[in-house]
Structures are given as C-alpha cells and as structure tokens.
JSON list of C-alpha atoms in Angstrom, two decimals:
[
{"chain": "R", "resi": 78, "resn": "UNK", "atom": "CA", "xyz": [98.92, 49.07, 96.94]},
{"chain": "R", "resi": 79, "resn": "UNK", "atom": "CA", "xyz": [99.54, 47.47, 93.57]},
{"chain": "R", "resi": 80, "resn": "UNK", "atom": "CA", "xyz": [97.56, 50.24, 91.92]},
{"chain": "R", "resi": 81, "resn": "UNK", "atom": "CA", "xyz": [100.61, 52.50, 92.47]},
{"chain": "R", "resi": 82, "resn": "UNK", "atom": "CA", "xyz": [102.78, 50.25, 90.32]},
{"chain": "R", "resi": 83, "resn": "UNK", "atom": "CA", "xyz": [99.99, 49.76, 87.79]},
{"chain": "R", "resi": 84, "resn": "UNK", "atom": "CA", "xyz": [99.42, 53.52, 87.51]},
{"chain": "R", "resi": 85, "resn": "UNK", "atom": "CA", "xyz": [103.13, 54.11, 86.93]},
{"chain": "R", "resi": 86, "resn": "UNK", "atom": "CA", "xyz": [103.14, 51.44, 84.23]},
{"chain": "R", "resi": 87, "resn": "UNK", "atom": "CA", "xyz": [100.11, 53.04, 82.59]},
{"chain": "R", "resi": 88, "resn": "UNK", "atom": "CA", "xyz": [101.67, 56.51, 82.73]},
{"chain": "R", "resi": 89, "resn": "UNK", "atom": "CA", "xyz": [104.85, 55.14, 81.13]},
{"chain": "R", "resi": 90, "resn": "UNK", "atom": "CA", "xyz": [102.80, 53.55, 78.37]},
{"chain": "R", "resi": 91, "resn": "UNK", "atom": "CA", "xyz": [101.01, 56.86, 77.86]},
{"chain": "R", "resi": 92, "resn": "UNK", "atom": "CA", "xyz": [104.35, 58.62, 77.62]},
{"chain": "R", "resi": 93, "resn": "UNK", "atom": "CA", "xyz": [105.54, 56.14, 74.96]},
{"chain": "R", "resi": 94, "resn": "UNK", "atom": "CA", "xyz": [102.38, 56.60, 72.92]},
{"chain": "R", "resi": 95, "resn": "UNK", "atom": "CA", "xyz": [102.14, 60.38, 73.13]},
{"chain": "R", "resi": 96, "resn": "UNK", "atom": "CA", "xyz": [105.74, 61.59, 72.83]},
{"chain": "R", "resi": 97, "resn": "UNK", "atom": "CA", "xyz": [107.01, 62.12, 69.31]},
{"chain": "R", "resi": 98, "resn": "UNK", "atom": "CA", "xyz": [110.65, 62.41, 70.31]},
{"chain": "R", "resi": 99, "resn": "UNK", "atom": "CA", "xyz": [112.78, 59.29, 70.75]},
{"chain": "R", "resi": 100, "resn": "UNK", "atom": "CA", "xyz": [114.09, 60.62, 74.08]},
{"chain": "R", "resi": 101, "resn": "UNK", "atom": "CA", "xyz": [110.47, 60.97, 75.27]},
{"chain": "R", "resi": 102, "resn": "UNK", "atom": "CA", "xyz": [109.86, 57.32, 74.40]},
{"chain": "R", "resi": 103, "resn": "UNK", "atom": "CA", "xyz": [112.95, 56.30, 76.40]},
{"chain": "R", "resi": 104, "resn": "UNK", "atom": "CA", "xyz": [111.62, 58.30, 79.37]},
{"chain": "R", "resi": 105, "resn": "UNK", "atom": "CA", "xyz": [108.33, 56.40, 79.09]},
{"chain": "R", "resi": 106, "resn": "UNK", "atom": "CA", "xyz": [110.15, 53.05, 79.08]},
{"chain": "R", "resi": 107, "resn": "UNK", "atom": "CA", "xyz": [112.11, 54.13, 82.15]},
{"chain": "R", "resi": 108, "resn": "UNK", "atom": "CA", "xyz": [108.87, 55.00, 83.94]},
{"chain": "R", "resi": 109, "resn": "UNK", "atom": "CA", "xyz": [107.45, 51.58, 83.09]},
{"chain": "R", "resi": 110, "resn": "UNK", "atom": "CA", "xyz": [110.58, 50.00, 84.59]},
{"chain": "R", "resi": 111, "resn": "UNK", "atom": "CA", "xyz": [110.05, 52.01, 87.79]},
{"chain": "R", "resi": 112, "resn": "UNK", "atom": "CA", "xyz": [106.51, 50.64, 87.97]},
{"chain": "R", "resi": 113, "resn": "UNK", "atom": "CA", "xyz": [107.71, 47.07, 87.38]},
{"chain": "R", "resi": 114, "resn": "UNK", "atom": "CA", "xyz": [110.42, 47.24, 90.06]},
{"chain": "R", "resi": 115, "resn": "UNK", "atom": "CA", "xyz": [107.91, 48.76, 92.50]},
{"chain": "R", "resi": 116, "resn": "UNK", "atom": "CA", "xyz": [105.57, 45.89, 91.73]},
{"chain": "R", "resi": 117, "resn": "UNK", "atom": "CA", "xyz": [108.28, 43.29, 92.47]},
{"chain": "R", "resi": 118, "resn": "UNK", "atom": "CA", "xyz": [109.22, 44.87, 95.82]},
{"chain": "R", "resi": 119, "resn": "UNK", "atom": "CA", "xyz": [105.55, 45.23, 96.78]},
{"chain": "R", "resi": 120, "resn": "UNK", "atom": "CA", "xyz": [104.81, 41.62, 95.89]},
{"chain": "R", "resi": 121, "resn": "UNK", "atom": "CA", "xyz": [107.81, 40.40, 97.90]},
{"chain": "R", "resi": 122, "resn": "UNK", "atom": "CA", "xyz": [106.84, 42.47, 100.93]},
{"chain": "R", "resi": 123, "resn": "UNK", "atom": "CA", "xyz": [103.18, 41.43, 100.81]},
{"chain": "R", "resi": 124, "resn": "UNK", "atom": "CA", "xyz": [104.08, 37.73, 100.37]},
{"chain": "R", "resi": 125, "resn": "UNK", "atom": "CA", "xyz": [106.49, 37.88, 103.37]},
{"chain": "R", "resi": 126, "resn": "UNK", "atom": "CA", "xyz": [109.38, 37.05, 101.00]},
{"chain": "R", "resi": 127, "resn": "UNK", "atom": "CA", "xyz": [111.05, 40.47, 100.75]},
{"chain": "R", "resi": 128, "resn": "UNK", "atom": "CA", "xyz": [114.43, 39.08, 99.65]},
{"chain": "R", "resi": 129, "resn": "UNK", "atom": "CA", "xyz": [113.11, 37.69, 96.38]},
{"chain": "R", "resi": 130, "resn": "UNK", "atom": "CA", "xyz": [111.35, 40.93, 95.53]},
{"chain": "R", "resi": 131, "resn": "UNK", "atom": "CA", "xyz": [114.48, 42.99, 96.27]},
{"chain": "R", "resi": 132, "resn": "UNK", "atom": "CA", "xyz": [116.68, 40.78, 94.09]},
{"chain": "R", "resi": 133, "resn": "UNK", "atom": "CA", "xyz": [114.26, 40.99, 91.15]},
{"chain": "R", "resi": 134, "resn": "UNK", "atom": "CA", "xyz": [113.96, 44.77, 91.56]},
{"chain": "R", "resi": 135, "resn": "UNK", "atom": "CA", "xyz": [117.74, 45.21, 91.69]},
{"chain": "R", "resi": 136, "resn": "UNK", "atom": "CA", "xyz": [118.28, 43.23, 88.50]},
{"chain": "R", "resi": 137, "resn": "UNK", "atom": "CA", "xyz": [115.44, 45.13, 86.83]},
{"chain": "R", "resi": 138, "resn": "UNK", "atom": "CA", "xyz": [116.91, 48.52, 87.77]},
{"chain": "R", "resi": 139, "resn": "UNK", "atom": "CA", "xyz": [120.38, 47.56, 86.53]},
{"chain": "R", "resi": 140, "resn": "UNK", "atom": "CA", "xyz": [118.99, 45.90, 83.38]},
{"chain": "R", "resi": 141, "resn": "UNK", "atom": "CA", "xyz": [117.16, 49.16, 82.67]},
{"chain": "R", "resi": 142, "resn": "UNK", "atom": "CA", "xyz": [120.52, 50.90, 82.50]},
{"chain": "R", "resi": 143, "resn": "UNK", "atom": "CA", "xyz": [121.60, 48.57, 79.67]},
{"chain": "R", "resi": 144, "resn": "UNK", "atom": "CA", "xyz": [118.40, 49.43, 77.81]},
{"chain": "R", "resi": 145, "resn": "UNK", "atom": "CA", "xyz": [119.07, 53.16, 78.31]},
{"chain": "R", "resi": 146, "resn": "UNK", "atom": "CA", "xyz": [122.64, 52.88, 77.03]},
{"chain": "R", "resi": 147, "resn": "UNK", "atom": "CA", "xyz": [121.37, 51.24, 73.84]},
{"chain": "R", "resi": 148, "resn": "UNK", "atom": "CA", "xyz": [118.63, 53.86, 73.48]},
{"chain": "R", "resi": 149, "resn": "UNK", "atom": "CA", "xyz": [121.02, 56.77, 73.87]},
{"chain": "R", "resi": 150, "resn": "UNK", "atom": "CA", "xyz": [123.38, 55.25, 71.31]},
{"chain": "R", "resi": 151, "resn": "UNK", "atom": "CA", "xyz": [120.48, 54.90, 68.86]},
{"chain": "R", "resi": 152, "resn": "UNK", "atom": "CA", "xyz": [119.46, 58.51, 69.53]},
{"chain": "R", "resi": 153, "resn": "UNK", "atom": "CA", "xyz": [123.00, 59.72, 68.77]},
{"chain": "R", "resi": 154, "resn": "UNK", "atom": "CA", "xyz": [123.00, 57.62, 65.59]},
{"chain": "R", "resi": 155, "resn": "UNK", "atom": "CA", "xyz": [119.66, 59.12, 64.54]},
{"chain": "R", "resi": 156, "resn": "UNK", "atom": "CA", "xyz": [121.01, 62.60, 65.20]},
{"chain": "R", "resi": 157, "resn": "UNK", "atom": "CA", "xyz": [124.10, 61.92, 63.06]},
{"chain": "R", "resi": 158, "resn": "UNK", "atom": "CA", "xyz": [121.96, 60.74, 60.17]},
{"chain": "R", "resi": 159, "resn": "UNK", "atom": "CA", "xyz": [119.00, 63.09, 60.25]},
{"chain": "R", "resi": 160, "resn": "UNK", "atom": "CA", "xyz": [119.87, 65.99, 62.54]},
{"chain": "R", "resi": 161, "resn": "UNK", "atom": "CA", "xyz": [116.79, 65.24, 64.67]},
{"chain": "R", "resi": 162, "resn": "UNK", "atom": "CA", "xyz": [115.53, 62.51, 67.00]},
{"chain": "R", "resi": 163, "resn": "UNK", "atom": "CA", "xyz": [111.85, 62.29, 66.00]},
{"chain": "R", "resi": 164, "resn": "UNK", "atom": "CA", "xyz": [110.23, 58.86, 65.89]},
{"chain": "R", "resi": 165, "resn": "UNK", "atom": "CA", "xyz": [109.17, 59.61, 62.31]},
{"chain": "R", "resi": 166, "resn": "UNK", "atom": "CA", "xyz": [112.86, 59.64, 61.39]},
{"chain": "R", "resi": 167, "resn": "UNK", "atom": "CA", "xyz": [113.34, 56.11, 62.71]},
{"chain": "R", "resi": 168, "resn": "UNK", "atom": "CA", "xyz": [113.11, 54.38, 59.36]},
{"chain": "R", "resi": 169, "resn": "UNK", "atom": "CA", "xyz": [116.69, 53.71, 58.48]},
{"chain": "R", "resi": 170, "resn": "UNK", "atom": "CA", "xyz": [119.74, 53.70, 60.70]},
{"chain": "R", "resi": 171, "resn": "UNK", "atom": "CA", "xyz": [122.41, 52.73, 58.20]},
{"chain": "R", "resi": 172, "resn": "UNK", "atom": "CA", "xyz": [124.25, 55.70, 56.67]},
{"chain": "N", "resi": 141, "resn": "UNK", "atom": "CA", "xyz": [98.13, 55.47, 111.04]},
{"chain": "N", "resi": 142, "resn": "UNK", "atom": "CA", "xyz": [101.74, 56.24, 112.02]},
{"chain": "N", "resi": 143, "resn": "UNK", "atom": "CA", "xyz": [103.59, 59.16, 110.51]},
{"chain": "N", "resi": 144, "resn": "UNK", "atom": "CA", "xyz": [105.65, 56.60, 108.54]},
{"chain": "N", "resi": 145, "resn": "UNK", "atom": "CA", "xyz": [102.42, 55.37, 106.91]},
{"chain": "N", "resi": 146, "resn": "UNK", "atom": "CA", "xyz": [101.35, 58.95, 106.28]},
{"chain": "N", "resi": 147, "resn": "UNK", "atom": "CA", "xyz": [104.68, 59.75, 104.58]},
{"chain": "N", "resi": 148, "resn": "UNK", "atom": "CA", "xyz": [104.42, 56.59, 102.50]},
{"chain": "N", "resi": 149, "resn": "UNK", "atom": "CA", "xyz": [101.14, 57.76, 101.00]},
{"chain": "N", "resi": 150, "resn": "UNK", "atom": "CA", "xyz": [102.44, 61.32, 100.55]},
{"chain": "N", "resi": 151, "resn": "UNK", "atom": "CA", "xyz": [105.35, 59.93, 98.52]},
{"chain": "N", "resi": 152, "resn": "UNK", "atom": "CA", "xyz": [102.93, 57.71, 96.60]},
{"chain": "N", "resi": 153, "resn": "UNK", "atom": "CA", "xyz": [100.89, 60.77, 95.60]},
{"chain": "N", "resi": 154, "resn": "UNK", "atom": "CA", "xyz": [104.06, 62.71, 94.67]},
{"chain": "N", "resi": 155, "resn": "UNK", "atom": "CA", "xyz": [105.21, 59.79, 92.50]},
{"chain": "N", "resi": 156, "resn": "UNK", "atom": "CA", "xyz": [101.93, 59.51, 90.62]},
{"chain": "N", "resi": 157, "resn": "UNK", "atom": "CA", "xyz": [101.57, 63.28, 90.14]},
{"chain": "N", "resi": 158, "resn": "UNK", "atom": "CA", "xyz": [105.13, 63.66, 88.86]},
{"chain": "N", "resi": 159, "resn": "UNK", "atom": "CA", "xyz": [104.59, 60.70, 86.53]},
{"chain": "N", "resi": 160, "resn": "UNK", "atom": "CA", "xyz": [101.49, 62.40, 85.14]},
{"chain": "N", "resi": 161, "resn": "UNK", "atom": "CA", "xyz": [103.49, 65.64, 84.76]},
{"chain": "N", "resi": 162, "resn": "UNK", "atom": "CA", "xyz": [106.13, 63.70, 82.79]},
{"chain": "N", "resi": 163, "resn": "UNK", "atom": "CA", "xyz": [103.46, 62.51, 80.36]},
{"chain": "N", "resi": 164, "resn": "UNK", "atom": "CA", "xyz": [101.88, 65.95, 79.92]},
{"chain": "N", "resi": 165, "resn": "UNK", "atom": "CA", "xyz": [104.99, 68.15, 80.03]},
{"chain": "N", "resi": 166, "resn": "UNK", "atom": "CA", "xyz": [105.48, 70.18, 76.84]},
{"chain": "N", "resi": 167, "resn": "UNK", "atom": "CA", "xyz": [109.30, 70.02, 76.73]},
{"chain": "N", "resi": 168, "resn": "UNK", "atom": "CA", "xyz": [111.69, 67.11, 77.09]},
{"chain": "N", "resi": 169, "resn": "UNK", "atom": "CA", "xyz": [113.62, 68.94, 79.78]},
{"chain": "N", "resi": 170, "resn": "UNK", "atom": "CA", "xyz": [110.52, 69.23, 81.97]},
{"chain": "N", "resi": 171, "resn": "UNK", "atom": "CA", "xyz": [109.69, 65.59, 81.24]},
{"chain": "N", "resi": 172, "resn": "UNK", "atom": "CA", "xyz": [113.17, 64.49, 82.39]},
{"chain": "N", "resi": 173, "resn": "UNK", "atom": "CA", "xyz": [112.89, 66.56, 85.59]},
{"chain": "N", "resi": 174, "resn": "UNK", "atom": "CA", "xyz": [109.45, 65.08, 86.31]},
{"chain": "N", "resi": 175, "resn": "UNK", "atom": "CA", "xyz": [110.93, 61.61, 85.78]},
{"chain": "N", "resi": 176, "resn": "UNK", "atom": "CA", "xyz": [113.62, 62.49, 88.32]},
{"chain": "N", "resi": 177, "resn": "UNK", "atom": "CA", "xyz": [111.02, 63.42, 90.96]},
{"chain": "N", "resi": 178, "resn": "UNK", "atom": "CA", "xyz": [109.12, 60.24, 90.08]},
{"chain": "N", "resi": 179, "resn": "UNK", "atom": "CA", "xyz": [112.31, 58.17, 90.59]},
{"chain": "N", "resi": 180, "resn": "UNK", "atom": "CA", "xyz": [113.02, 59.84, 93.92]},
{"chain": "N", "resi": 181, "resn": "UNK", "atom": "CA", "xyz": [109.42, 59.09, 94.98]},
{"chain": "N", "resi": 182, "resn": "UNK", "atom": "CA", "xyz": [109.76, 55.43, 93.96]},
{"chain": "N", "resi": 183, "resn": "UNK", "atom": "CA", "xyz": [113.01, 55.23, 95.98]},
{"chain": "N", "resi": 184, "resn": "UNK", "atom": "CA", "xyz": [111.20, 56.66, 99.01]},
{"chain": "N", "resi": 185, "resn": "UNK", "atom": "CA", "xyz": [108.47, 54.05, 98.59]},
{"chain": "N", "resi": 186, "resn": "UNK", "atom": "CA", "xyz": [111.18, 51.36, 98.54]},
{"chain": "N", "resi": 187, "resn": "UNK", "atom": "CA", "xyz": [112.54, 52.80, 101.78]},
{"chain": "N", "resi": 188, "resn": "UNK", "atom": "CA", "xyz": [109.06, 52.68, 103.29]},
{"chain": "N", "resi": 189, "resn": "UNK", "atom": "CA", "xyz": [108.93, 48.98, 102.44]},
{"chain": "N", "resi": 190, "resn": "UNK", "atom": "CA", "xyz": [112.25, 48.32, 104.18]},
{"chain": "N", "resi": 191, "resn": "UNK", "atom": "CA", "xyz": [114.33, 48.02, 100.98]},
{"chain": "N", "resi": 192, "resn": "UNK", "atom": "CA", "xyz": [117.09, 50.47, 101.94]},
{"chain": "N", "resi": 193, "resn": "UNK", "atom": "CA", "xyz": [119.66, 49.19, 99.45]},
{"chain": "N", "resi": 194, "resn": "UNK", "atom": "CA", "xyz": [117.22, 49.29, 96.53]},
{"chain": "N", "resi": 195, "resn": "UNK", "atom": "CA", "xyz": [116.08, 52.76, 97.62]},
{"chain": "N", "resi": 196, "resn": "UNK", "atom": "CA", "xyz": [119.61, 54.17, 97.56]},
{"chain": "N", "resi": 197, "resn": "UNK", "atom": "CA", "xyz": [120.35, 52.47, 94.21]},
{"chain": "N", "resi": 198, "resn": "UNK", "atom": "CA", "xyz": [117.10, 53.89, 92.83]},
{"chain": "N", "resi": 199, "resn": "UNK", "atom": "CA", "xyz": [117.90, 57.44, 94.02]},
{"chain": "N", "resi": 200, "resn": "UNK", "atom": "CA", "xyz": [121.41, 57.38, 92.54]},
{"chain": "N", "resi": 201, "resn": "UNK", "atom": "CA", "xyz": [120.38, 55.82, 89.23]},
{"chain": "N", "resi": 202, "resn": "UNK", "atom": "CA", "xyz": [117.29, 57.99, 88.73]},
{"chain": "N", "resi": 203, "resn": "UNK", "atom": "CA", "xyz": [119.40, 61.10, 89.35]},
{"chain": "N", "resi": 204, "resn": "UNK", "atom": "CA", "xyz": [122.05, 59.99, 86.85]},
{"chain": "N", "resi": 205, "resn": "UNK", "atom": "CA", "xyz": [119.42, 58.96, 84.30]},
{"chain": "N", "resi": 206, "resn": "UNK", "atom": "CA", "xyz": [117.53, 62.26, 84.56]},
{"chain": "N", "resi": 207, "resn": "UNK", "atom": "CA", "xyz": [120.72, 64.32, 84.29]},
{"chain": "N", "resi": 208, "resn": "UNK", "atom": "CA", "xyz": [121.60, 62.32, 81.16]},
{"chain": "N", "resi": 209, "resn": "UNK", "atom": "CA", "xyz": [118.14, 62.93, 79.70]},
{"chain": "N", "resi": 210, "resn": "UNK", "atom": "CA", "xyz": [118.48, 66.68, 80.31]},
{"chain": "N", "resi": 211, "resn": "UNK", "atom": "CA", "xyz": [121.94, 66.56, 78.70]},
{"chain": "N", "resi": 212, "resn": "UNK", "atom": "CA", "xyz": [120.64, 64.75, 75.62]},
{"chain": "N", "resi": 213, "resn": "UNK", "atom": "CA", "xyz": [117.57, 66.98, 75.28]},
{"chain": "N", "resi": 214, "resn": "UNK", "atom": "CA", "xyz": [119.88, 70.03, 75.28]},
{"chain": "N", "resi": 215, "resn": "UNK", "atom": "CA", "xyz": [122.31, 68.27, 72.92]},
{"chain": "N", "resi": 216, "resn": "UNK", "atom": "CA", "xyz": [119.53, 67.52, 70.46]},
{"chain": "N", "resi": 217, "resn": "UNK", "atom": "CA", "xyz": [118.25, 71.07, 70.32]},
{"chain": "N", "resi": 218, "resn": "UNK", "atom": "CA", "xyz": [116.23, 71.98, 73.41]},
{"chain": "N", "resi": 219, "resn": "UNK", "atom": "CA", "xyz": [118.25, 74.92, 74.70]},
{"chain": "N", "resi": 220, "resn": "UNK", "atom": "CA", "xyz": [117.18, 76.69, 77.88]},
{"chain": "N", "resi": 221, "resn": "UNK", "atom": "CA", "xyz": [118.24, 80.11, 79.06]},
{"chain": "N", "resi": 222, "resn": "UNK", "atom": "CA", "xyz": [120.38, 80.46, 82.16]},
{"chain": "N", "resi": 223, "resn": "UNK", "atom": "CA", "xyz": [118.56, 79.60, 85.38]},
{"chain": "N", "resi": 224, "resn": "UNK", "atom": "CA", "xyz": [117.53, 82.42, 87.70]},
{"chain": "N", "resi": 225, "resn": "UNK", "atom": "CA", "xyz": [119.16, 82.36, 91.17]},
{"chain": "N", "resi": 226, "resn": "UNK", "atom": "CA", "xyz": [115.71, 82.10, 92.82]},
{"chain": "N", "resi": 227, "resn": "UNK", "atom": "CA", "xyz": [115.06, 78.80, 91.03]},
{"chain": "N", "resi": 228, "resn": "UNK", "atom": "CA", "xyz": [118.44, 77.42, 92.10]},
{"chain": "N", "resi": 229, "resn": "UNK", "atom": "CA", "xyz": [117.81, 78.43, 95.73]},
{"chain": "N", "resi": 230, "resn": "UNK", "atom": "CA", "xyz": [114.33, 76.88, 95.71]},
{"chain": "N", "resi": 231, "resn": "UNK", "atom": "CA", "xyz": [115.80, 73.68, 94.23]},
{"chain": "N", "resi": 232, "resn": "UNK", "atom": "CA", "xyz": [118.38, 73.49, 97.02]},
{"chain": "N", "resi": 233, "resn": "UNK", "atom": "CA", "xyz": [115.64, 74.13, 99.61]},
{"chain": "N", "resi": 234, "resn": "UNK", "atom": "CA", "xyz": [113.52, 71.31, 98.14]},
{"chain": "N", "resi": 235, "resn": "UNK", "atom": "CA", "xyz": [116.54, 68.97, 98.28]},
{"chain": "N", "resi": 236, "resn": "UNK", "atom": "CA", "xyz": [117.21, 69.80, 101.92]},
{"chain": "N", "resi": 237, "resn": "UNK", "atom": "CA", "xyz": [113.51, 69.30, 102.71]},
{"chain": "N", "resi": 238, "resn": "UNK", "atom": "CA", "xyz": [113.61, 65.87, 101.04]},
{"chain": "N", "resi": 239, "resn": "UNK", "atom": "CA", "xyz": [116.66, 64.84, 103.09]},
{"chain": "N", "resi": 240, "resn": "UNK", "atom": "CA", "xyz": [114.99, 66.06, 106.30]},
{"chain": "N", "resi": 241, "resn": "UNK", "atom": "CA", "xyz": [111.75, 64.20, 105.59]},
{"chain": "N", "resi": 242, "resn": "UNK", "atom": "CA", "xyz": [113.64, 60.97, 104.80]},
{"chain": "N", "resi": 243, "resn": "UNK", "atom": "CA", "xyz": [115.85, 61.26, 107.89]},
{"chain": "N", "resi": 244, "resn": "UNK", "atom": "CA", "xyz": [113.21, 62.16, 110.44]},
{"chain": "N", "resi": 245, "resn": "UNK", "atom": "CA", "xyz": [110.00, 60.88, 108.85]},
{"chain": "N", "resi": 246, "resn": "UNK", "atom": "CA", "xyz": [110.88, 57.24, 108.29]},
{"chain": "N", "resi": 247, "resn": "UNK", "atom": "CA", "xyz": [112.05, 56.46, 111.82]},
{"chain": "N", "resi": 248, "resn": "UNK", "atom": "CA", "xyz": [109.46, 53.68, 111.94]},
{"chain": "N", "resi": 249, "resn": "UNK", "atom": "CA", "xyz": [108.99, 52.01, 108.59]},
{"chain": "N", "resi": 250, "resn": "UNK", "atom": "CA", "xyz": [105.43, 51.28, 107.42]},
{"chain": "N", "resi": 251, "resn": "UNK", "atom": "CA", "xyz": [106.46, 47.66, 106.71]},
{"chain": "N", "resi": 252, "resn": "UNK", "atom": "CA", "xyz": [107.12, 47.18, 110.44]},
{"chain": "N", "resi": 253, "resn": "UNK", "atom": "CA", "xyz": [103.54, 48.11, 111.34]},
{"chain": "N", "resi": 254, "resn": "UNK", "atom": "CA", "xyz": [102.30, 45.54, 108.80]},
{"chain": "N", "resi": 255, "resn": "UNK", "atom": "CA", "xyz": [104.11, 42.75, 110.68]},
{"chain": "N", "resi": 256, "resn": "UNK", "atom": "CA", "xyz": [106.72, 41.89, 108.02]},
{"chain": "N", "resi": 257, "resn": "UNK", "atom": "CA", "xyz": [110.33, 41.91, 109.23]},
{"chain": "N", "resi": 258, "resn": "UNK", "atom": "CA", "xyz": [112.47, 44.09, 106.97]},
{"chain": "N", "resi": 259, "resn": "UNK", "atom": "CA", "xyz": [115.51, 42.40, 105.46]},
{"chain": "N", "resi": 260, "resn": "UNK", "atom": "CA", "xyz": [118.91, 43.33, 106.86]},
{"chain": "N", "resi": 261, "resn": "UNK", "atom": "CA", "xyz": [121.36, 44.80, 104.40]},
{"chain": "N", "resi": 262, "resn": "UNK", "atom": "CA", "xyz": [124.15, 42.30, 105.15]},
{"chain": "N", "resi": 263, "resn": "UNK", "atom": "CA", "xyz": [121.74, 39.40, 104.73]},
{"chain": "N", "resi": 264, "resn": "UNK", "atom": "CA", "xyz": [120.72, 40.77, 101.33]},
{"chain": "N", "resi": 265, "resn": "UNK", "atom": "CA", "xyz": [124.36, 41.17, 100.23]},
{"chain": "N", "resi": 266, "resn": "UNK", "atom": "CA", "xyz": [125.25, 37.62, 101.29]},
{"chain": "N", "resi": 267, "resn": "UNK", "atom": "CA", "xyz": [122.19, 36.33, 99.42]},
{"chain": "N", "resi": 268, "resn": "UNK", "atom": "CA", "xyz": [123.25, 38.19, 96.28]},
{"chain": "N", "resi": 269, "resn": "UNK", "atom": "CA", "xyz": [126.76, 36.75, 96.36]},
{"chain": "N", "resi": 270, "resn": "UNK", "atom": "CA", "xyz": [125.85, 33.20, 97.36]},
{"chain": "N", "resi": 271, "resn": "UNK", "atom": "CA", "xyz": [122.51, 32.53, 95.62]},
{"chain": "N", "resi": 272, "resn": "UNK", "atom": "CA", "xyz": [122.63, 34.83, 92.60]},
{"chain": "N", "resi": 273, "resn": "UNK", "atom": "CA", "xyz": [126.31, 34.95, 91.69]},
{"chain": "N", "resi": 274, "resn": "UNK", "atom": "CA", "xyz": [125.76, 33.69, 88.13]},
{"chain": "N", "resi": 275, "resn": "UNK", "atom": "CA", "xyz": [122.98, 36.24, 87.58]},
{"chain": "N", "resi": 276, "resn": "UNK", "atom": "CA", "xyz": [125.30, 39.05, 88.66]},
{"chain": "N", "resi": 277, "resn": "UNK", "atom": "CA", "xyz": [127.94, 37.80, 86.22]},
{"chain": "N", "resi": 278, "resn": "UNK", "atom": "CA", "xyz": [125.42, 37.67, 83.36]},
{"chain": "N", "resi": 279, "resn": "UNK", "atom": "CA", "xyz": [124.19, 41.17, 84.23]},
{"chain": "N", "resi": 280, "resn": "UNK", "atom": "CA", "xyz": [127.74, 42.54, 84.30]},
{"chain": "N", "resi": 281, "resn": "UNK", "atom": "CA", "xyz": [128.44, 40.94, 80.92]},
{"chain": "N", "resi": 282, "resn": "UNK", "atom": "CA", "xyz": [125.21, 42.41, 79.51]},
{"chain": "N", "resi": 283, "resn": "UNK", "atom": "CA", "xyz": [126.14, 45.89, 80.73]},
{"chain": "N", "resi": 284, "resn": "UNK", "atom": "CA", "xyz": [129.61, 45.59, 79.24]},
{"chain": "N", "resi": 285, "resn": "UNK", "atom": "CA", "xyz": [128.20, 44.42, 75.89]},
{"chain": "N", "resi": 286, "resn": "UNK", "atom": "CA", "xyz": [125.70, 47.29, 75.95]},
{"chain": "N", "resi": 287, "resn": "UNK", "atom": "CA", "xyz": [128.46, 49.84, 76.51]},
{"chain": "N", "resi": 288, "resn": "UNK", "atom": "CA", "xyz": [130.68, 48.38, 73.77]},
{"chain": "N", "resi": 289, "resn": "UNK", "atom": "CA", "xyz": [127.71, 48.09, 71.40]},
{"chain": "N", "resi": 290, "resn": "UNK", "atom": "CA", "xyz": [126.67, 51.67, 72.12]},
{"chain": "N", "resi": 291, "resn": "UNK", "atom": "CA", "xyz": [130.17, 52.84, 71.26]},
{"chain": "N", "resi": 292, "resn": "UNK", "atom": "CA", "xyz": [130.02, 50.95, 67.96]},
{"chain": "N", "resi": 293, "resn": "UNK", "atom": "CA", "xyz": [126.53, 52.20, 67.04]},
{"chain": "N", "resi": 294, "resn": "UNK", "atom": "CA", "xyz": [127.15, 55.84, 67.86]},
{"chain": "N", "resi": 295, "resn": "UNK", "atom": "CA", "xyz": [130.55, 56.22, 66.19]},
{"chain": "N", "resi": 296, "resn": "UNK", "atom": "CA", "xyz": [130.65, 58.82, 63.40]},
{"chain": "N", "resi": 297, "resn": "UNK", "atom": "CA", "xyz": [130.80, 57.73, 59.78]},
{"chain": "N", "resi": 298, "resn": "UNK", "atom": "CA", "xyz": [134.20, 57.70, 58.09]},
{"chain": "N", "resi": 299, "resn": "UNK", "atom": "CA", "xyz": [134.77, 60.95, 56.25]},
{"chain": "N", "resi": 300, "resn": "UNK", "atom": "CA", "xyz": [131.90, 62.78, 57.99]}
]
C-alpha cells in the first residue's frame, strides 16, 4: 500500500517542477506533505504501532500549516513588489 | 473483500486521480480544487486505517487550505465568472454523496480485517498530552512565529 503514498509524493514533486506560479509550487509541496503523512500512518498501522504513526502524521499536518503561512506571506510580498507571483520573479524580495 | 476494503481502494484511486489532475490542470483554481479532492481522499484513507482523529483534522485542514488557495489565485489575477446554479447543485450533491459513503460505507474498517486493533480516540489524546507535551508546545510556538513572521513579511512598504 506504500505505493499510494509514493505516488502522491511523486505527483507533488511533478507539480513543483511543472508549475510556473509560486502558488502552484505551494500546492505541490502540500501534496507531498499529504503523501508523507499517509506514509507515516500506513507504516504505523502495518507495524502494529498505530499510535506512533498517528502522532507523526498529526505533527506533519500541523507543521505543513506553518509552511503554508510562510509561503502565502512570500506570495503576497512578491505580488507587492512585482505585481505577479511567477517563480521567475523570485529573485529579490527586498523593496 | 469487505465493502470497507472496496471503499478503501475506491478512495485510493480517487486520491491518485485527483492528484494527477492537480498536476495537469491548466489553471490554479482547478489545481486547488483537485488538491481539495485529494485531501478529502487522503482523509478517507486515514479513516479506513482507523485514524479517525487524523482523518477529521485532514478534512478540515485540506478544506481550509484549498479555499485559501482559491482565494489567493483569484487575488493574484485568476478571475472566474459567476458559477452556474447547476454546478453549485452538483457540488452539493457530491458533498452529500461523500457524507453518505463515509457514514454507511466504513461501518467495518479495513484495518479491523487486517487484524490490527484501531487506536481509541481518548487513548490517543492522553498519549498526546502525556508523552508528547513538549512537542505540542514547540509546534504551537512554531505556528505562532510563522503567523507573526508572515505579518512582518507581507506588510506594505512605507509610503506605498
């Protein structure tokens, strides 16, 4: 069943590599986090230690929110400076 | 194969297909909506593995995250015309179908047929508070620093 988590991770990586927009990259990172948390819960369930897997997955999901908050703030900053959120515009963030 | 196992694999296919749609979608708005379906699918897989608390947290957070992504994609220039009523009605029907499948489909969890005893919610909560209290504190501090830092980064320039 681990191929589910691995496929999600791969799809997230593909999203990061193919999307030109910064928001698209953040979506790809979020998908990779889904895959990682799924992998932790699966590993815990298959190893008959579900509690450990759940705890890791919970911290991963909530840690992903911190990453998203930072990403959104960067996107807003990019929009202030350049009027767009393309990855090609991510060269300088200071005004 | 029980119908719980069958539903588990149906949700697995939905998750992978929606993930692929998120990669190939032409607009950010479609990508965010595909990510939402992917998150709901992952939550359903968690439920199938007996992780009810994680499943509910995943559903709530993926919904909030996807709504935020749609908001930001519109804010940064991807404007969509007003939705047709047929689309809204079909969305509500899909939501009700999802609730029905979760309520009636996962009566017996696939993890039970594999011989692993699912963790009780109270046991998980006690474990979080007793064994991982410091980790929760560090996580809370990290989230607070992220929010404060985001406010500092995204503030407008003086005079702009």
